[in-house]
């Protein structure tokens, strides 16, 4: 049952639409806003690069603004080492910059620097159903992996994620297929909020790539390539050396038969075809056509070599960027300031709509 049914009745009438903070026009003209978050795991993999990062880079030319966040507050929901978290944030920042994010053309920041996310998350929890959270696949998978403690934070992860996105009134959220469910949940949350408290939040749409939305573990094509819970040999890291990448692809598990076509009973081959299509910037059909009559070995060698060539410049730029913590910190701090300016406006509107804190004084003509 939806949470709304369990929520106390409200006799409030909804407030007028308030967008962009107190002094913004009621209905400002706005171009598309893109938002996405990525975990500071440091070792980002090919699935992250294809499903997420590649789209973030493209989003910079399309959105005003494109906002990207390194989600340290999400990272603390599973076991982690506090002394390493900051380092992993810098690793991830450097990977994103190396892949093509440009702080002049996007807002790049660390989630924990913008306190509005945490407060908004709490406020949104009042229109989030525990039943829905409990059903999320990510919660089910990750809670099963926890040895010591299944934290309430892990259950709440999608609420914080909803706050991340809704704080910026984002229209589009570039993500991989695994996040579809969370995106649907955050749309439900926004819709329920607007229904109960008045039109305040924007319902975001997921942007899931047509090809490469779910890159599979090369050793276990029944699973997605993943930071947690995948095999080391089946996971290609953005920072792997070219030789390592080629070797991982050469050892990729393929399927029975010999034809190079995409099919449900050929997840391993389908995965390789899709990866190569993304790297070449062509359709999977074009790859199938190119490899007609050739063997799996040829395909594995080609994908390995081409992925290695594709990622090499990212690794090289990373090496150049990663050494300077203070430069990375400066970029994140500047990003956080810009992010805060937007998120604070939304949070003020949400508080006003919910009756939290003192009423906002209406700005009338000076007397
Ligand atoms: P974890 O497994 O711990 O959740 P992760 O590998 O999913 O880690 P995230 O930082 O959570 O890493 O994901 C960053 C982005 O990469 C998200 O948009 C996610 O949807 C996308 N992504 C993750 N894995 C894949 C994959 N195998 N294929 C395509 N996209 C992926
Ligand atoms: Mg993930």
Coordinates of C-alpha atoms and ligand atoms in Angstrom, one line a residue:
X1 CA 0.0 0.0 0.0
X2 CA 1.2 3.5 -0.7
X3 CA 2.5 5.6 2.2
X4 CA 0.1 8.3 1.5
X5 CA -2.7 6.1 2.7
X6 CA -1.0 5.8 6.1
X7 CA -0.2 9.5 6.3
X8 CA -2.3 11.7 8.5
X9 CA -5.0 13.6 6.7
X10 CA -4.0 17.1 5.8
X11 CA -6.3 20.0 5.7
X12 CA -3.7 22.3 4.1
X13 CA -4.3 23.5 0.7
X14 CA -1.2 23.3 -1.5
X15 CA 0.9 26.4 -1.9
X16 CA 1.4 27.9 -5.3
X17 CA 4.3 26.6 -7.4
X18 CA 7.5 28.0 -6.1
X19 CA 10.5 27.4 -8.2
X20 CA 14.1 28.5 -7.8
X21 CA 13.9 30.0 -4.3
X22 CA 12.2 33.1 -2.9
X23 CA 13.3 35.7 -5.3
X24 CA 13.0 33.7 -8.5
X25 CA 10.0 34.4 -10.8
X26 CA 7.0 32.1 -10.3
X27 CA 7.4 30.3 -13.6
X28 CA 11.0 31.0 -14.9
X29 CA 11.9 29.8 -18.3
X30 CA 14.3 26.9 -17.7
X31 CA 16.4 24.7 -19.9
X32 CA 17.0 21.0 -19.1
X33 CA 18.6 20.3 -15.8
X34 CA 20.7 17.1 -15.6
X35 CA 21.8 15.5 -12.3
X36 CA 23.6 12.3 -11.5
X37 CA 25.5 10.9 -8.6
X38 CA 28.4 8.4 -8.5
X39 CA 29.9 6.5 -5.5
X40 CA 33.4 7.4 -4.3
X41 CA 34.6 3.9 -4.7
X42 CA 37.8 5.0 -6.5
X43 CA 38.0 2.0 -8.7
X44 CA 35.3 2.9 -11.3
X45 CA 34.7 0.2 -13.9
X46 CA 33.8 -0.1 -17.5
X47 CA 30.1 -0.4 -16.6
X48 CA 30.2 2.9 -14.7
X49 CA 32.0 4.5 -17.6
X50 CA 29.6 3.3 -20.2
X51 CA 26.3 3.5 -18.2
X52 CA 27.2 6.7 -16.3
X53 CA 30.3 8.7 -16.9
X54 CA 30.1 8.8 -20.7
X55 CA 26.6 10.2 -20.4
X56 CA 27.7 12.8 -17.8
X57 CA 30.3 14.1 -20.3
X58 CA 27.7 14.4 -23.1
X59 CA 25.2 16.0 -20.7
X60 CA 27.5 19.1 -20.3
X61 CA 26.7 20.2 -23.8
X62 CA 23.0 19.8 -23.4
X63 CA 22.1 20.9 -19.9
X64 CA 22.1 24.2 -18.0
X65 CA 23.2 23.2 -15.6
X66 CA 24.6 19.6 -15.6
X67 CA 25.2 18.7 -12.0
X68 CA 27.3 15.7 -10.9
X69 CA 27.8 14.6 -7.3
X70 CA 30.2 12.3 -5.6
X71 CA 28.0 10.6 -3.1
X72 CA 30.1 10.1 0.1
X73 CA 27.0 10.1 2.2
X74 CA 25.8 7.0 0.3
X75 CA 29.2 5.3 0.7
X76 CA 28.8 5.2 4.5
X77 CA 25.7 2.9 4.3
X78 CA 27.9 -0.2 3.9
X79 CA 31.2 -1.1 5.7
X80 CA 34.0 1.3 4.8
X81 CA 37.2 2.7 6.1
X82 CA 36.8 6.3 7.2
X83 CA 40.5 7.2 6.6
X84 CA 40.2 6.1 3.0
X85 CA 36.9 7.8 2.1
X86 CA 38.4 11.2 1.4
X87 CA 41.1 9.6 -0.8
X88 CA 38.4 7.7 -2.7
X89 CA 36.5 10.9 -3.3
X90 CA 39.6 12.4 -4.8
X91 CA 40.2 9.3 -6.9
X92 CA 36.7 9.5 -8.3
X93 CA 36.9 13.3 -8.9
X94 CA 40.1 12.8 -10.8
X95 CA 38.5 10.0 -12.9
X96 CA 35.5 12.2 -13.8
X97 CA 37.8 15.1 -14.8
X98 CA 40.0 12.7 -16.8
X99 CA 37.0 11.4 -18.6
X100 CA 36.0 14.9 -19.7
X101 CA 34.0 16.6 -17.0
X102 CA 34.9 20.3 -17.1
X103 CA 34.2 22.4 -13.9
X104 CA 33.6 25.4 -16.2
X105 CA 30.7 23.5 -17.9
X106 CA 29.2 21.5 -15.1
X107 CA 28.8 21.6 -11.3
X108 CA 30.9 18.9 -9.7
X109 CA 30.7 18.5 -6.0
X110 CA 30.8 16.2 -3.0
X111 CA 27.4 15.3 -1.5
X112 CA 28.4 15.7 2.1
X113 CA 29.4 19.3 1.5
X114 CA 25.8 20.3 0.7
X115 CA 23.8 19.8 3.9
X116 CA 20.5 20.4 2.2
X117 CA 20.6 16.8 0.8
X118 CA 20.4 15.3 4.2
X119 CA 17.6 17.6 5.5
X120 CA 15.6 17.1 2.3
X121 CA 16.0 13.4 2.6
X122 CA 14.4 13.5 6.1
X123 CA 11.5 15.6 4.9
X124 CA 10.9 13.3 1.9
X125 CA 11.0 10.2 4.1
X126 CA 7.5 11.3 5.3
X127 CA 6.1 10.6 1.8
X128 CA 8.2 7.4 1.2
X129 CA 6.8 4.0 1.8
X130 CA 8.8 1.5 3.9
X131 CA 7.3 -1.3 1.9
X132 CA 8.7 0.2 -1.4
X133 CA 12.1 0.7 0.2
X134 CA 12.1 -2.9 1.3
X135 CA 11.4 -4.2 -2.1
X136 CA 14.3 -2.4 -3.9
X137 CA 16.6 -4.9 -5.5
X138 CA 19.7 -2.9 -4.5
X139 CA 18.7 -3.1 -0.9
X140 CA 18.0 -6.8 -1.1
X141 CA 21.3 -7.5 -2.8
X142 CA 23.5 -5.3 -0.7
X143 CA 21.9 -6.2 2.6
X144 CA 22.5 -9.8 1.8
X145 CA 26.2 -9.0 1.4
X146 CA 26.6 -7.3 4.9
X147 CA 28.2 -9.5 7.5
X148 CA 28.0 -7.3 10.6
X149 CA 25.1 -4.9 10.2
X150 CA 22.4 -4.1 7.7
X151 CA 22.2 -0.4 8.3
X152 CA 19.0 1.7 8.2
X153 CA 21.0 3.9 5.9
X154 CA 21.1 1.1 3.3
X155 CA 17.3 0.9 3.4
X156 CA 17.1 4.7 3.2
X157 CA 19.6 5.0 0.3
X158 CA 16.9 5.7 -2.3
X159 CA 15.4 8.4 -0.2
X160 CA 18.7 10.2 0.0
X161 CA 19.1 9.6 -3.7
X162 CA 15.6 11.1 -4.3
X163 CA 16.7 14.2 -2.3
X164 CA 19.9 14.4 -4.4
X165 CA 18.0 14.7 -7.6
X166 CA 14.9 16.5 -6.4
X167 CA 16.9 19.3 -4.7
X168 CA 18.0 20.5 -8.2
X169 CA 14.6 20.0 -9.8
X170 CA 16.4 17.8 -12.3
X171 CA 14.6 16.8 -15.5
X172 CA 17.0 14.1 -16.5
X173 CA 19.1 11.6 -14.6
X174 CA 21.7 9.7 -16.6
X175 CA 22.1 6.2 -15.0
X176 CA 22.6 2.6 -15.9
X177 CA 19.7 0.1 -16.0
X178 CA 20.3 -1.0 -12.3
X179 CA 19.1 2.4 -11.2
X180 CA 15.7 2.4 -13.0
X181 CA 13.9 1.1 -10.0
X182 CA 15.3 3.9 -7.8
X183 CA 14.3 6.5 -10.4
X184 CA 10.8 5.2 -10.4
X185 CA 10.7 5.4 -6.6
X186 CA 11.9 9.0 -6.6
X187 CA 9.2 10.0 -9.2
X188 CA 6.6 8.4 -6.8
X189 CA 8.1 10.4 -3.9
X190 CA 7.9 13.6 -5.9
X191 CA 4.4 13.0 -7.1
X192 CA 3.2 12.1 -3.6
X193 CA 4.9 15.2 -2.2
X194 CA 3.2 17.4 -4.8
X195 CA -0.1 15.7 -4.3
X196 CA 0.0 16.2 -0.6
X197 CA 1.8 19.6 -0.2
X198 CA 1.2 21.3 -3.5
X199 CA 3.3 21.4 -6.8
X200 CA 6.8 22.0 -5.5
X201 CA 9.1 19.3 -7.0
X202 CA 9.9 18.3 -10.6
X203 CA 9.4 14.6 -11.6
X204 CA 12.8 13.5 -13.1
X205 CA 13.1 11.1 -16.0
X206 CA 15.8 8.5 -16.1
X207 CA 18.2 8.6 -19.1
X208 CA 19.3 5.0 -19.6
X209 CA 21.5 4.4 -22.7
X210 CA 20.0 2.1 -25.3
X211 CA 23.2 0.1 -25.6
X212 CA 25.5 -0.5 -22.7
X213 CA 22.9 0.1 -19.9
X214 CA 23.9 -3.1 -18.2
X215 CA 27.5 -4.1 -18.8
X216 CA 28.0 -7.6 -17.5
X217 CA 30.7 -9.2 -15.4
X218 CA 33.1 -10.9 -18.0
X219 CA 33.4 -14.0 -15.8
X220 CA 29.8 -14.2 -14.7
X221 CA 27.5 -12.7 -17.4
X222 CA 24.5 -13.4 -15.2
X223 CA 25.6 -10.4 -13.1
X224 CA 26.2 -6.8 -13.8
X225 CA 29.8 -5.6 -13.6
X226 CA 29.8 -4.0 -10.2
X227 CA 32.0 -2.3 -7.6
X228 CA 30.7 -4.6 -5.0
X229 CA 29.9 -8.3 -5.5
X230 CA 31.5 -8.9 -9.0
X231 CA 34.5 -10.9 -9.8
X232 CA 37.9 -9.2 -10.0
X233 CA 38.9 -10.9 -13.3
X234 CA 35.5 -10.1 -14.7
X235 CA 35.6 -6.4 -13.9
X236 CA 37.5 -4.0 -16.2
X237 CA 38.6 -0.9 -14.3
X238 CA 38.9 2.4 -16.0
X239 CA 42.4 2.6 -14.6
X240 CA 43.6 -0.9 -15.6
X241 CA 46.7 -1.1 -17.7
X242 CA 46.0 -1.9 -21.4
X243 CA 47.6 -5.3 -21.1
X244 CA 45.4 -6.2 -18.1
X245 CA 42.3 -5.1 -20.0
X246 CA 43.2 -7.2 -23.0
X247 CA 43.8 -10.2 -20.8
X248 CA 40.5 -9.8 -19.0
X249 CA 38.7 -9.8 -22.3
X250 CA 40.6 -12.7 -23.7
X251 CA 39.5 -14.7 -20.7
X252 CA 35.9 -13.6 -20.9
X253 CA 33.3 -16.3 -20.5
X254 CA 31.4 -16.8 -23.7
X255 CA 28.5 -19.1 -24.6
X256 CA 27.9 -22.3 -26.5
X257 CA 27.7 -22.1 -30.2
X258 CA 30.0 -20.1 -32.4
X259 CA 27.9 -17.4 -34.1
X260 CA 28.5 -13.8 -33.1
X261 CA 25.0 -12.6 -32.6
X262 CA 23.0 -11.1 -29.6
X263 CA 20.7 -13.6 -28.1
X264 CA 19.1 -14.3 -24.7
X265 CA 21.0 -17.5 -24.3
X266 CA 24.2 -15.8 -25.3
X267 CA 24.7 -13.2 -22.5
X268 CA 28.5 -13.3 -22.7
X269 CA 28.7 -12.7 -26.5
X270 CA 25.9 -10.2 -26.3
X271 CA 27.8 -8.2 -23.7
X272 CA 31.0 -8.2 -25.8
X273 CA 29.0 -7.1 -28.9
X274 CA 27.4 -4.2 -27.0
X275 CA 30.6 -3.0 -25.4
X276 CA 32.3 -2.9 -28.8
X277 CA 29.4 -1.1 -30.3
X278 CA 29.7 1.6 -27.7
X279 CA 33.4 1.9 -28.1
X280 CA 33.2 2.2 -31.9
X281 CA 30.1 4.4 -31.7
X282 CA 28.2 2.1 -34.0
X283 CA 25.1 -0.1 -33.6
X284 CA 25.3 -3.6 -32.3
X285 CA 24.0 -4.8 -35.7
X286 CA 27.1 -3.3 -37.3
X287 CA 29.3 -5.2 -35.0
X288 CA 27.4 -8.4 -35.7
X289 CA 27.8 -7.7 -39.4
X290 CA 31.5 -7.1 -39.1
X291 CA 32.1 -10.3 -37.2
X292 CA 29.9 -12.6 -39.3
X293 CA 31.7 -15.8 -40.0
X294 CA 34.5 -15.1 -37.5
X295 CA 35.1 -16.8 -34.1
X296 CA 34.7 -15.8 -30.5
X297 CA 38.5 -15.4 -30.1
X298 CA 38.6 -12.7 -32.8
X299 CA 35.8 -10.8 -31.0
X300 CA 37.5 -11.0 -27.6
X301 CA 40.8 -9.7 -29.0
X302 CA 39.1 -6.9 -30.8
X303 CA 37.0 -5.8 -27.8
X304 CA 40.0 -6.0 -25.5
X305 CA 42.3 -4.0 -27.7
X306 CA 39.7 -1.3 -28.5
X307 CA 38.5 -0.9 -24.9
X308 CA 42.2 -0.6 -23.8
X309 CA 42.7 2.1 -26.5
X310 CA 39.5 3.9 -25.5
X311 CA 40.3 4.1 -21.8
X312 CA 44.1 4.8 -22.1
X313 CA 43.8 8.6 -22.5
X314 CA 41.5 8.6 -19.4
X315 CA 44.1 6.7 -17.4
X316 CA 46.9 9.0 -18.6
X317 CA 45.0 12.2 -17.7
X318 CA 44.1 10.7 -14.3
X319 CA 47.7 10.2 -13.5
X320 CA 48.4 13.8 -14.2
X321 CA 45.4 15.1 -12.2
X322 CA 45.4 12.8 -9.1
X323 CA 48.6 14.1 -7.5
X324 CA 47.1 17.5 -6.6
X325 CA 44.7 17.0 -3.7
X326 CA 44.3 20.7 -3.1
X327 CA 43.4 21.4 -6.7
X328 CA 40.7 18.7 -6.6
X329 CA 39.5 20.0 -3.2
X330 CA 39.2 23.5 -4.8
X331 CA 37.1 22.2 -7.7
X332 CA 34.8 20.3 -5.3
X333 CA 34.5 23.3 -3.0
X334 CA 33.6 25.6 -5.8
X335 CA 31.1 23.1 -7.1
X336 CA 29.5 22.7 -3.7
X337 CA 29.0 26.5 -3.4
X338 CA 27.1 26.5 -6.8
X339 CA 25.1 23.4 -5.8
X340 CA 24.2 24.8 -2.4
X341 CA 22.8 28.0 -4.0
X342 CA 20.3 25.8 -6.0
X343 CA 19.5 23.2 -3.4
X344 CA 18.8 25.8 -0.7
X345 CA 16.1 27.4 -2.8
X346 CA 14.3 24.0 -3.3
X347 CA 14.7 23.2 0.4
X348 CA 13.2 26.5 1.4
X349 CA 10.2 25.8 -0.9
X350 CA 9.8 22.3 0.6
X351 CA 10.0 23.6 4.2
X352 CA 7.4 26.3 3.4
X353 CA 5.1 23.8 1.7
X354 CA 5.3 21.4 4.7
X355 CA 4.9 24.1 7.3
X356 CA 8.4 23.5 8.7
X357 CA 10.1 26.5 10.4
X358 CA 8.8 30.0 10.3
X359 CA 6.6 31.1 7.5
X360 CA 8.4 32.7 4.7
X361 CA 7.5 36.4 4.5
X362 CA 5.9 37.3 1.3
X363 CA 7.8 40.0 -0.5
X364 CA 5.3 42.8 -1.0
X365 CA 5.7 46.3 -2.4
X366 CA 7.8 48.6 -0.1
X367 CA 5.6 51.0 1.9
Ligands
LIG1 P1 27.8 -0.8 -6.5 O1 27.8 -2.1 -7.2 O2 28.5 -0.8 -5.2 O3 26.4 -0.1 -6.4 P2 28.4 0.5 -8.9 O4 29.4 -0.2 -9.7 O5 26.9 0.4 -9.2 O6 28.6 0.2 -7.4 P3 27.9 3.4 -8.7 O7 28.8 4.5 -8.3 O8 26.8 3.0 -7.7 O9 28.8 2.1 -8.9 O10 27.2 3.6 -10.1 C1 27.6 4.8 -10.9 C2 26.8 4.7 -12.2 O11 27.2 3.6 -13.0 C3 25.3 4.5 -12.0 O12 24.6 5.4 -12.9 C4 25.0 3.1 -12.3 O13 23.7 2.9 -12.8 C5 26.0 2.9 -13.4 N1 26.4 1.4 -13.5 C6 26.8 0.7 -12.5 N2 27.1 -0.6 -12.9 C7 26.8 -0.6 -14.2 C8 26.9 -1.6 -15.2 N3 27.3 -2.8 -15.0 N4 26.5 -1.2 -16.5 C9 26.1 0.0 -16.8 N5 26.0 1.0 -15.9 C10 26.3 0.7 -14.6
LIG2 MG1 25.5 1.2 -7.8

